[in-house]
XYZ file of C-alpha atoms in Angstrom:
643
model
C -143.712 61.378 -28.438
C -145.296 61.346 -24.947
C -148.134 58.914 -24.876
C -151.219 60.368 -22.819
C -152.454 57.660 -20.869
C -156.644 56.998 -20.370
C -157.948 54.753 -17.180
C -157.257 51.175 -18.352
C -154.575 52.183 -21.094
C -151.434 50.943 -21.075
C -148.036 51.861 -23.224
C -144.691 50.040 -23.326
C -142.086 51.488 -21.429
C -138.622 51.469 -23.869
C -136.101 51.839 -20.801
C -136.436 50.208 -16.907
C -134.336 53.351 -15.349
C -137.286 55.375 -15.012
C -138.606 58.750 -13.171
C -142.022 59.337 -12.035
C -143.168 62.733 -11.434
C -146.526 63.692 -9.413
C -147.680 67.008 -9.492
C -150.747 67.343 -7.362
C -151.114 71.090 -6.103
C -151.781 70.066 -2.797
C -149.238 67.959 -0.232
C -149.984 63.955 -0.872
C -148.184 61.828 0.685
C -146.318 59.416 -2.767
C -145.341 55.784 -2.609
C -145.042 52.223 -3.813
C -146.196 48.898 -3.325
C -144.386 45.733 -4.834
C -146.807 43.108 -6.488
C -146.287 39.152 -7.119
C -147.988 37.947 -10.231
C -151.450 37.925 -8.436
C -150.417 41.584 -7.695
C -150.247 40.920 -3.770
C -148.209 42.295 -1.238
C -146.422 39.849 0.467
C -145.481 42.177 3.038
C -144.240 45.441 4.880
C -141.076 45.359 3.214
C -142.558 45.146 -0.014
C -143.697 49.019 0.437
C -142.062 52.070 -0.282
C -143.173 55.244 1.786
C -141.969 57.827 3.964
C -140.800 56.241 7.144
C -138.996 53.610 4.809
C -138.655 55.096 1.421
C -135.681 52.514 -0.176
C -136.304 49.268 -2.034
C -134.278 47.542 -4.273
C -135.218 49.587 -7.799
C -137.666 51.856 -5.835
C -136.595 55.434 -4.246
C -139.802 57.461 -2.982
C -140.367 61.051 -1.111
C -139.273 60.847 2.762
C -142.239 63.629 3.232
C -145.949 64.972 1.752
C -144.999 67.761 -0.916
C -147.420 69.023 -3.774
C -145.015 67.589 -6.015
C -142.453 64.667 -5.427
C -139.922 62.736 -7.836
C -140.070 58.875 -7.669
C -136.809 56.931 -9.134
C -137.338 53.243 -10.285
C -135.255 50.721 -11.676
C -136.910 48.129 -12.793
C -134.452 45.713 -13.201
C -132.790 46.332 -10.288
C -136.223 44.875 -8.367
C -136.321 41.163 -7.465
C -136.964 38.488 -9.836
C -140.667 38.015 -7.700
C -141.876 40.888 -8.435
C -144.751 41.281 -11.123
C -146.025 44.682 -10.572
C -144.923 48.447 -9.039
C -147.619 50.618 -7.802
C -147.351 54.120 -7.243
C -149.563 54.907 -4.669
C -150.789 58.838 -3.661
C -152.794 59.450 -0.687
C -153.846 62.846 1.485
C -152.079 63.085 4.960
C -154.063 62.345 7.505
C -154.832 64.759 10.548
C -152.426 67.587 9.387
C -154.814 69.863 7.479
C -155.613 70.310 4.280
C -157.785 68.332 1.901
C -159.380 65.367 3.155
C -160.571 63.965 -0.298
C -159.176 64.091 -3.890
C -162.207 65.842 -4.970
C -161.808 68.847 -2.950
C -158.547 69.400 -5.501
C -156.843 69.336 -8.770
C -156.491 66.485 -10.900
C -153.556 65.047 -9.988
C -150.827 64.517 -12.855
C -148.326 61.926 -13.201
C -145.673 61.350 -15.814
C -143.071 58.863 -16.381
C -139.161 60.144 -17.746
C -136.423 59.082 -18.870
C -133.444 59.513 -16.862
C -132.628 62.466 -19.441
C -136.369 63.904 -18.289
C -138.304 62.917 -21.812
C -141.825 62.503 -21.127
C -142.665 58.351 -21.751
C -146.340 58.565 -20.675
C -148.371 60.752 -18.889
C -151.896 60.488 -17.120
C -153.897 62.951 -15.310
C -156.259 61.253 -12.431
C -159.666 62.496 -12.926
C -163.260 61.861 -11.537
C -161.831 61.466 -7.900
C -164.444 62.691 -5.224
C -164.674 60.974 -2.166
C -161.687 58.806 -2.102
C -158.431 60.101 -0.125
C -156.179 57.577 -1.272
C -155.481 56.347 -4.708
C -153.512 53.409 -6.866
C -152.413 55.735 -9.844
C -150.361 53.774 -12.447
C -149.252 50.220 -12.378
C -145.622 49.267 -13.936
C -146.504 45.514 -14.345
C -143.978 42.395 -16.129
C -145.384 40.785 -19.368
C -143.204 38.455 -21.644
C -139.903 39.367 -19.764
C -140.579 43.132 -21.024
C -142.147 45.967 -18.633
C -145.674 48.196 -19.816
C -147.460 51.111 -17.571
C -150.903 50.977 -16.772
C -153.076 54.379 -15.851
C -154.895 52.455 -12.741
C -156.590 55.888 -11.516
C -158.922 53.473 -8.351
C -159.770 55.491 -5.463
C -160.514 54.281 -2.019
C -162.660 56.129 0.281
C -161.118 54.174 3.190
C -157.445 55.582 2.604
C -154.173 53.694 3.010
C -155.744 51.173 5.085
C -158.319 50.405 2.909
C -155.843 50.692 -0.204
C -153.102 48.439 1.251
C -155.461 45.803 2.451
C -157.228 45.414 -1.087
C -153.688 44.907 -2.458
C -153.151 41.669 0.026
C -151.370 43.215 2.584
C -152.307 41.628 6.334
C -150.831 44.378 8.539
C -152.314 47.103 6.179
C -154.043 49.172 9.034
C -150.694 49.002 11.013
C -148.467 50.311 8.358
C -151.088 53.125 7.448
C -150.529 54.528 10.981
C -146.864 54.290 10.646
C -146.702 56.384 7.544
C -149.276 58.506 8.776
C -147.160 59.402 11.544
C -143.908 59.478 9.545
C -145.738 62.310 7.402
C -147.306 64.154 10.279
C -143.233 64.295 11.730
C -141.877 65.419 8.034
C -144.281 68.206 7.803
C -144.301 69.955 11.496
C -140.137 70.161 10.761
C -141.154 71.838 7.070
C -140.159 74.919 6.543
C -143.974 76.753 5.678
C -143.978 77.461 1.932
C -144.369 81.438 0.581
C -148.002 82.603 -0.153
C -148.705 81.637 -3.715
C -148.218 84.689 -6.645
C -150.753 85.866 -8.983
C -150.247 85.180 -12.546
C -147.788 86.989 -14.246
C -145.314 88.076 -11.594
C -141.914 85.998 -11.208
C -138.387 86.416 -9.687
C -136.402 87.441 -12.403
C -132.870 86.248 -12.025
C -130.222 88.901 -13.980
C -128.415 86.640 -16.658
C -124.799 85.470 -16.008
C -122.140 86.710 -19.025
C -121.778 84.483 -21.521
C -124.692 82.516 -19.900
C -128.153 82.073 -22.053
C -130.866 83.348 -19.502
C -131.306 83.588 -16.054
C -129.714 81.956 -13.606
C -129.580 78.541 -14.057
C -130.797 75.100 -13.707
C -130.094 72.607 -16.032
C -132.844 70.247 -17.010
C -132.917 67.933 -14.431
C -133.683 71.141 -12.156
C -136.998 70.865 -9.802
C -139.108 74.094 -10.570
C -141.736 75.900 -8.019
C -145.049 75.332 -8.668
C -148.001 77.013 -7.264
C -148.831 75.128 -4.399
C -145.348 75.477 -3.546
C -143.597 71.556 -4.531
C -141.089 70.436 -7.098
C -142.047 69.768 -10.292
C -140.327 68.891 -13.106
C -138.773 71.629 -15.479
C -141.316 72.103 -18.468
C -144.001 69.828 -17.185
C -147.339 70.282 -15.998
C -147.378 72.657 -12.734
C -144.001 73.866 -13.114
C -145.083 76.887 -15.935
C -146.572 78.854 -13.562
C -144.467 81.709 -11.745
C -144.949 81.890 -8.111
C -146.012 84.276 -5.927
C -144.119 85.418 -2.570
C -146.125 88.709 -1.812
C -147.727 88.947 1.534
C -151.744 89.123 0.813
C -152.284 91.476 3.789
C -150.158 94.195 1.826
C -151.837 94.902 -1.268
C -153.095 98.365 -2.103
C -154.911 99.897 -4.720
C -151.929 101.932 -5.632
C -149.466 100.746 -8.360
C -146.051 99.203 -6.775
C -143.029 100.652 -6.413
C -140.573 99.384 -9.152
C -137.556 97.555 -8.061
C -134.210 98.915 -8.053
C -132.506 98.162 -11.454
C -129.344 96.779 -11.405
C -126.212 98.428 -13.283
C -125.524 97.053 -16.892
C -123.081 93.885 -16.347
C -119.522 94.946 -17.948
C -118.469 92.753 -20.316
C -117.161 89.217 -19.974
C -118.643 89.733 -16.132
C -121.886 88.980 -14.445
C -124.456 91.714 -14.071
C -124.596 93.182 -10.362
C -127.117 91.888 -8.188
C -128.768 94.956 -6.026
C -131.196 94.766 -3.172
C -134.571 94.401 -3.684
C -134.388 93.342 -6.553
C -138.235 91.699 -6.364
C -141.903 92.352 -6.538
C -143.398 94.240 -3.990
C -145.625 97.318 -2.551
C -142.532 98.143 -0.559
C -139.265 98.112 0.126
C -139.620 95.520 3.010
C -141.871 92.976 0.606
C -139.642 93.323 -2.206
C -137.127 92.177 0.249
C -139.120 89.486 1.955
C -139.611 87.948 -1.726
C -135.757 88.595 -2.605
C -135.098 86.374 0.101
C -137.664 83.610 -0.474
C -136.134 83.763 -4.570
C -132.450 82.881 -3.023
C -134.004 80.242 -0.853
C -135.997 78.709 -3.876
C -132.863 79.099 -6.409
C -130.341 77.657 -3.640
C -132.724 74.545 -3.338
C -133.167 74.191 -6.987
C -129.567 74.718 -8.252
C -128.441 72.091 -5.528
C -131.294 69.761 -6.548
C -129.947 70.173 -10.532
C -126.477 69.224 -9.017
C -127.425 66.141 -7.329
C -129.549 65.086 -9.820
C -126.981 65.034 -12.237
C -124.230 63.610 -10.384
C -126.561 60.988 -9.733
C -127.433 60.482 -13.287
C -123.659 60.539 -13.886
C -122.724 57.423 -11.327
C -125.701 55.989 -13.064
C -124.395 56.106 -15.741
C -120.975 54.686 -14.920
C -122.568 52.143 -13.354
C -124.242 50.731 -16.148
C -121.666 50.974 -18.632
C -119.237 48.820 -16.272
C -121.808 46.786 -15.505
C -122.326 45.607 -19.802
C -118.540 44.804 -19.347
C -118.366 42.800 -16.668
C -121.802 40.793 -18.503
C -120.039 39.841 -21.351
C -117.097 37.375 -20.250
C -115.357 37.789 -23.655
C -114.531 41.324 -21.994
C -114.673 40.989 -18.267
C -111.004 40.961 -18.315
C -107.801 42.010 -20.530
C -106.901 45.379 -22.302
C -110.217 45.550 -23.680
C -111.819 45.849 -20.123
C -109.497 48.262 -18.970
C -109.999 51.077 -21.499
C -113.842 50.383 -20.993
C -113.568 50.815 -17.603
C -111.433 54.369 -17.696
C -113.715 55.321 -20.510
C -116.725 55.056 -18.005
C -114.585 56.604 -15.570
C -113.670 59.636 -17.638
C -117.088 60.231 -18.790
C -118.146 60.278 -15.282
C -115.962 62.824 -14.325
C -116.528 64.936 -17.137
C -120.426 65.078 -16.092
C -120.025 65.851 -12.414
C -117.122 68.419 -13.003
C -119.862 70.184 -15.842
C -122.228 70.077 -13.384
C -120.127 71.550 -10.532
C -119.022 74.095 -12.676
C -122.818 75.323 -13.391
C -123.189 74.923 -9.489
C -120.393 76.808 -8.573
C -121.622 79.847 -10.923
C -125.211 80.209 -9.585
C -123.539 80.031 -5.654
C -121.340 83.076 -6.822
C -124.347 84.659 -8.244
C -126.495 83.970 -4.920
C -123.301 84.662 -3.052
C -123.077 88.242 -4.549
C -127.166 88.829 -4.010
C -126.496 87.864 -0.262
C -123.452 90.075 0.126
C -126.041 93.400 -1.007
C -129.243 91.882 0.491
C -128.114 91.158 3.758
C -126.749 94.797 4.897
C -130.491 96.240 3.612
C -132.321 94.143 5.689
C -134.870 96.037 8.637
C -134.839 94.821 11.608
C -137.575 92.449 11.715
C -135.444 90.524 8.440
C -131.900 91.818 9.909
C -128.841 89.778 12.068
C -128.559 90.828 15.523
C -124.856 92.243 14.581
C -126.529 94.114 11.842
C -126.056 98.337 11.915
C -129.325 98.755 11.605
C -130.420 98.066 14.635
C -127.848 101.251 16.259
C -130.695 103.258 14.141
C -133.473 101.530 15.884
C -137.377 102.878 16.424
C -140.371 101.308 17.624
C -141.895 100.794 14.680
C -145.861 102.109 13.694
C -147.048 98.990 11.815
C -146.464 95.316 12.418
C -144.192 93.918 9.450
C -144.869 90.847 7.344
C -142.341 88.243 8.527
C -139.846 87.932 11.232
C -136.171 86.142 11.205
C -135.764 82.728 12.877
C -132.334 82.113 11.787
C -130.503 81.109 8.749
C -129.998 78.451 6.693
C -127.760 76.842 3.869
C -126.895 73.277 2.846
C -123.815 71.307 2.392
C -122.922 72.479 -1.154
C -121.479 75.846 -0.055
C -121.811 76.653 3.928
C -120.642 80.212 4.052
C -123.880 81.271 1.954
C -126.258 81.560 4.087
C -129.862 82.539 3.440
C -131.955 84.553 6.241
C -135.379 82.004 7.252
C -138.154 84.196 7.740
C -141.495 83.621 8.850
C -144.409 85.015 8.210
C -147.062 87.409 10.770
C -148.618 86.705 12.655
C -146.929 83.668 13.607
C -149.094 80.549 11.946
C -147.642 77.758 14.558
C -145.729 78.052 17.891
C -141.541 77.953 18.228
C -140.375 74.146 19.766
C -136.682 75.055 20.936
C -135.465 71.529 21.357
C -132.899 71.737 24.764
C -132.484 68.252 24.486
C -129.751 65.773 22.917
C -131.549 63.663 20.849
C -131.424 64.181 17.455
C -128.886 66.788 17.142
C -126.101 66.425 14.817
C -123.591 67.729 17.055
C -124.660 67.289 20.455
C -121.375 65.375 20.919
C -119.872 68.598 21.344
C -122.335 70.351 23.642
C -123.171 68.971 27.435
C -126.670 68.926 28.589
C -126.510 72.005 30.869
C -124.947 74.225 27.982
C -127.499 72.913 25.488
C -130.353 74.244 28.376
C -128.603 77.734 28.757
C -128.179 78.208 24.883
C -131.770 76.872 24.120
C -133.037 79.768 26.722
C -130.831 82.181 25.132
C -132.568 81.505 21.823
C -135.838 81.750 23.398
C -135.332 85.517 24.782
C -133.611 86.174 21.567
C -136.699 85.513 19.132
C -138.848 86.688 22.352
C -137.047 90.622 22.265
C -137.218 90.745 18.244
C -140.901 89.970 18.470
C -141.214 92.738 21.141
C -138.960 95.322 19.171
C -140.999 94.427 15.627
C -144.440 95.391 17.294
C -145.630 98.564 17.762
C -145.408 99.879 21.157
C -148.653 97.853 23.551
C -149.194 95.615 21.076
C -147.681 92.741 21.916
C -147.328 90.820 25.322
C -145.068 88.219 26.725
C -145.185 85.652 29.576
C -142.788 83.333 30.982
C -143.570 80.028 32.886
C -139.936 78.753 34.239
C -140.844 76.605 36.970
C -137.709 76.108 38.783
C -136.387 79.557 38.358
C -133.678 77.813 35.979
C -133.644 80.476 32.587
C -133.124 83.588 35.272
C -129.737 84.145 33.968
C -130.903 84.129 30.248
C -134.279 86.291 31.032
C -132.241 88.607 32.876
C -132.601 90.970 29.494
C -136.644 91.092 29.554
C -136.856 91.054 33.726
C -134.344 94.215 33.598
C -135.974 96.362 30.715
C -139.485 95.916 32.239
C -141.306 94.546 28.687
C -142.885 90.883 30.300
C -146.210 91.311 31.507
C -145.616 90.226 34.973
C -143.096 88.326 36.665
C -142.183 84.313 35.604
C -144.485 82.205 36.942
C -142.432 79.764 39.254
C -143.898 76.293 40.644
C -147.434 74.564 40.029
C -149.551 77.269 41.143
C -147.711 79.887 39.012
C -147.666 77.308 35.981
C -151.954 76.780 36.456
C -152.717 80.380 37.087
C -150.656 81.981 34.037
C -152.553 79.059 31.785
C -155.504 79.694 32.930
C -155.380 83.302 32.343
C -154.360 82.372 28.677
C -157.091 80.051 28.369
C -159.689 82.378 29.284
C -158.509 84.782 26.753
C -158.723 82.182 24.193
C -162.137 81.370 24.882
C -163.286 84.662 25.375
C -161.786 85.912 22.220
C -162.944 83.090 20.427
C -166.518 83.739 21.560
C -166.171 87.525 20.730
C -165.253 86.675 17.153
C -167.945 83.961 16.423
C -171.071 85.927 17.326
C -169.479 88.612 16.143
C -169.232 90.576 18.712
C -165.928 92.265 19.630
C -167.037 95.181 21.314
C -168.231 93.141 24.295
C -164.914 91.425 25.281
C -164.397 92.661 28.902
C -162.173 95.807 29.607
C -159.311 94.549 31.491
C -158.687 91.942 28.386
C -155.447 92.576 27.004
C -155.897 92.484 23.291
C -152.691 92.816 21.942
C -150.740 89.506 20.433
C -149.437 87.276 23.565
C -146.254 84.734 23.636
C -146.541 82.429 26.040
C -142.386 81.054 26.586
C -142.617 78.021 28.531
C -139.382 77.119 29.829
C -138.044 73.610 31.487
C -141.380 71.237 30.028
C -143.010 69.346 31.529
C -141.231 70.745 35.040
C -144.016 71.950 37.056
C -146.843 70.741 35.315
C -149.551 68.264 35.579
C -152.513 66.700 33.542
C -154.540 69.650 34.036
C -151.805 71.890 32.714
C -150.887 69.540 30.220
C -153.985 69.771 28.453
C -154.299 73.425 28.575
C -151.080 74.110 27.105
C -152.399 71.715 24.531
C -155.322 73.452 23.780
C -153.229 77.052 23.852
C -151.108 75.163 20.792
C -154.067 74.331 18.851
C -156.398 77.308 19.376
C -154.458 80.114 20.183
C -153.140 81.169 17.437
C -155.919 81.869 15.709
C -157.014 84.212 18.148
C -153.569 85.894 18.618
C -152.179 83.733 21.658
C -148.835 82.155 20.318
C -146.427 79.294 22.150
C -142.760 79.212 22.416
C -141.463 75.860 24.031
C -137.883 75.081 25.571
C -137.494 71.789 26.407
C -136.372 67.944 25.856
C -138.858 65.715 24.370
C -136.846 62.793 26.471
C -138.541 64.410 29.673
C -141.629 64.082 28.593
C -141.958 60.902 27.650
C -143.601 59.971 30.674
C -146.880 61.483 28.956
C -146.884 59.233 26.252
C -148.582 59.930 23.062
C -150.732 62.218 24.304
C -147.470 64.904 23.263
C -147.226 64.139 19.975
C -149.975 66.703 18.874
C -148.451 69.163 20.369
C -144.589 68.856 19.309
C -146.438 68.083 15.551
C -147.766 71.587 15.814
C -144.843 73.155 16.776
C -142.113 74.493 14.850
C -138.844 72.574 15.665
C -135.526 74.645 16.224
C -132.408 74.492 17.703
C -130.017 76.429 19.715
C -127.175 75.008 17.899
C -126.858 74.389 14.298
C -128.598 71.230 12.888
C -129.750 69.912 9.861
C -133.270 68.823 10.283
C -135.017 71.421 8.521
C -136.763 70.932 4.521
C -137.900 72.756 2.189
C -141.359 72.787 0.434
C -139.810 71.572 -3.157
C -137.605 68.578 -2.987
C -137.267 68.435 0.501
C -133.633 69.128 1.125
C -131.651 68.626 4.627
C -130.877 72.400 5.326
C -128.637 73.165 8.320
C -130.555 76.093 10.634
C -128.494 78.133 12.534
C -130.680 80.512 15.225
C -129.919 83.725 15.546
C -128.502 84.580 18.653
C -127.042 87.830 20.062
C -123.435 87.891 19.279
C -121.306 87.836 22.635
C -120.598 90.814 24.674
C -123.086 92.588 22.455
C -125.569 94.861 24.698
C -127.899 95.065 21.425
C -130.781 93.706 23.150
C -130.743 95.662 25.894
C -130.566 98.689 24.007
C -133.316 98.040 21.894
C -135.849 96.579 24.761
C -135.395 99.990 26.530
C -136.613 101.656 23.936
C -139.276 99.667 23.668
C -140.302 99.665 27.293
C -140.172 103.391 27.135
C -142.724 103.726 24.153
C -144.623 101.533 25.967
C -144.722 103.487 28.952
C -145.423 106.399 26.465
C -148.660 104.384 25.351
C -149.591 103.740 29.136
C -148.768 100.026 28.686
């Protein structure tokens, strides 16, 4: 029976392999301090957070998330140590919530490794504090108890890690701070939450019990868009992926209903198959189901393969303990029993992952084809059927993405408009996975490539005049790869080339901003000048920081922050390497940004357990004359419109 913890109260724990689950429906950033018995922290390395989130016994969240998943084993910590702290705390300068008050209660419980509840506490009467110490796993008599701690501190991490004993406490706060700031600007942005009552249903697999499946180790969606665990607190609420701009007082469309399954075989997947107004939002939140599914089912799989070496690793370890049967016959058939057992649990396990990546395999195979163009591959047919469409749609395709458990299925990433944060296509080296295997000047012609790519699907998504895009390219280096938008006639003027092209073209942005922001705050829109272009503008700046100084610096920093907002959006090709001359004075500005590559890579996560995924862009397949096609016809309409 789960105990239900009270400020103060403590409760035995039965078990030192343990599981702490936060559920906090807004991003906190989770962690851990390590206590002597005067419950100080004798140092750095006696913390657990996101920019160092392994100790010995102690596994925290690399990233802020709603909801995280702490593993401890307590005997597996050093002999020193009296007390474990697990530690929650808002991010700092990233949005949001800036004190616990401003949010729900946040909820911890401690598992099992087999996910029963031990004890559970919910953190109330927070206001003004933005970090808190919520439970305390603490040493007494050789056997280990949890406290509900529940203290607050106004001050934040600083303030938190210095009352615990810590001497470089305001040092390590800024380190984590930045660590989170870095995990969330390479996010990938959660869906919009769902009302009550609306849910992706999943068509059961023959012979299975219910919809597709997750065994109970498997991180649901909550809400606020996190990982919680299945059954507890957060984690019973469906979640919503309709776009709030599209709701109408008429009743939706209902989804296409998939054939009866045939006996013995797994019921058809069809597109579509989602909530929605229309047929391009039950297809947006299609999409966003196979995402969330694909991230839990691999979650349930590594979870319990890890559970199985576990396992293992505790059974061989009470043989080798006892000498009488470290060795000998008796030893041996221990050790295969372990072995066996251990395979049997990660061969169940693959076999439940291996279903639910046919099912999603099948769903992509029918979803993918019925895409529009806005959701839809460059090699798709649809676009040979092309218009310019009337209405601007709800979310545009980046790429795709899949993980390591099955590479082939790949699930579209779409993004929602109006674009929420400006594109970072990362020309440079560092980081990549496989820059090995591409030079620097191929890396630079594929990241520009990428750029004109995402910049002609946002043209041919738009209506006709309604939306604009410049180009800065300084050295004249991307003419080759722009040679699609110069030809068809769609930028807005020619790329601006050296200093004086790079101020003027900013300038002109920044005036737009302002003015548009001035319009909109005294509320009065009708008195923005005439020769204001008012449609949505993409600013691709090509070759940073080539071409630019302070001046220019700072207003492409304040473009980043403030224009989209106002309909002014920022697409960036270049190497962070080359701009390290600036200093810290970047690191807003590649924070706000979303991070892609021209060439797969896995440093994208998701909003619920924060999985590696691999992003692949999506780039115009070669020889392919798709994009030309399509940006005639929309220079054409825009001619037609007297754009």
């Amino acid at each position: 029976m789960t105990a239900e913890l009270v400020r103060g109260q403590n409760h035995a724990l039965p078990q030192t392999r343990l599981e702490i689950r936060v559920s906090a429906g807004h991003p906190v950033v989770a962690g851990a301090t390590l206590g002597d018995e005067q419950g100080t922290v004798r140092g750095t390395e006696w913390v657990a957070h996101p920019a160092a989130p392994q100790l010995p016994g102690i596994d925290v969240s690399r990233q802020a998330a709603a909801d995280h998943r702490l593993a401890v084993d307590l005997g597996a910590v050093s002999e020193d140590v009296h007390r474990v702290n697990v530690l929650l705390a808002l991010p700092a300068g990233v949005g949001g919530p800036t004190r616990f008050g401003a949010m729900p209660a946040p909820f911890l419980a401690v598992t099992g490794l087999d996910g029963a509840e031990i004890a559970s506490y919910t953190i109330t009467d927070l206001d003004s504090e933005s970090a808190v110490v919520a439970l305390e796993l603490y040493r007494r008599q050789g056997a280990w108890k949890v406290r509900a701690v529940g203290q607050g501190y106004a001050g934040g991490l600083a303030s938190m890690l210095q009352d615990q004993g810590l001497p470089e406490a305001v040092e390590l706060a800024a380190r984590i701070n930045d660590a989170v700031a870095r995990g969330m600007a390479r996010s990938i942005a959660p869906p919009p939450p769902r009302p009550e009552g609306e849910g992706r249903v999943r068509t059961a697999t023959a012979g299975g019990s219910g919809p597709v499946a997750e065994p109970a180790a498997a991180p649901q969606q909550t809400p606020a868009g996190g990982s919680a665990a299945a059954g507890g607190p957060g984690s019973g609420g469906p979640v919503n992926y309709q776009h709030p701009g599209r709701r109408t007082s008429a009743p939706p469309t209902p989804p296409p209903v998939a054939p009866p399954a045939q006996p013995g075989r797994p019921a058809q997947p069809v597109a579509g198959d989602a909530s929605g107004w229309t047929m391009d939002e039950r297809l947006y939140n299609q999409v966003w189901g196979m995402f969330e599914d694909l991230a839990r089912t691999a979650a349930a799989y590594r979870s319990a393969v890890d559970f199985a070496d576990s396992r293992m690793e505790k059974e061989l370890d009470g043989v080798l303990s006892d000498p009488r049967t470290r060795v000998g016959p008796v030893a041996d058939s221990a050790r295969a029993a372990a072995r066996a057992k251990h395979t049997t649990l990660v061969e169940q396990a693959r076999a439940v992952l291996d279903r639910d990546l046919a099912q999603l395999a099948a769903e992509a195979e029918v979803v993918e084809p019925a895409l529009p163009p806005a959701f839809a591959r460059w090699d798709s047919p649809v676009w040979q059927a092309y218009q310019v469409p009337m209405e601007i749609p709800m979310a545009l395709r980046l790429g795709e993405v899949h993980l390591p458990e099955r590479r082939d299925l790949r699930i579209p990433m779409l993004v929602r408009l109006p674009l929420e944060r400006g594109l970072w296509i990362d020309s440079g080296r560092d980081g990549l996975s496989d820059a090995a295997l591409v030079d620097s000047g191929e890396l630079r012609r594929l990241a520009a490539e990428t750029a004109v790519a995402h910049a002609a699907r946002l043209l041919a998504v738009y209506p006709a005049g309604e939306f604009s895009v410049h180009v800065i390219d300084p050295a004249g280096s991307a003419a080759a790869s722009l040679a699609p938008l110069l030809s068809s006639g769609v930028l807005s003027g020619p790329p601006a080339a050296g200093a004086q092209g790079v101020s003027a073209t900013l300038a002109a942005l920044t005036r737009r901003v302002d003015l548009v922001q001035m319009a909109v705050r005294s509320g009065a829109a009708d008195a923005l000048p005439p020769d204001l272009d008012v449609a949505e503008q993409l600013l691709i700046v090509n070759d940073f920081p080539h071409g630019f100084d302070d001046r220019a610096v700072t207003q492409l920093r304040y473009l980043a922050d403030e224009g989209p907002s106002v309909g002014v959006h920022l697409m960036m090709v270049a190497d962070r390497q080359e701009a390290q001359a600036y200093g810290p004075v970047l690191d807003p500005l590649w924070r706000s940004l979303l991070r892609v590559t021209p060439v797969p890579d896995d440093h994208l996560a998701d909003p619920w357990v924060g999985h590696a995924w691999t992003y692949e862009p999506s780039l115009v397949p070669a020889g392919s004359r798709v994009v030309e096609q399509v940006l005639a016809q929309v220079a054409r309409a825009r001619q037609s419109h007297g754009r």
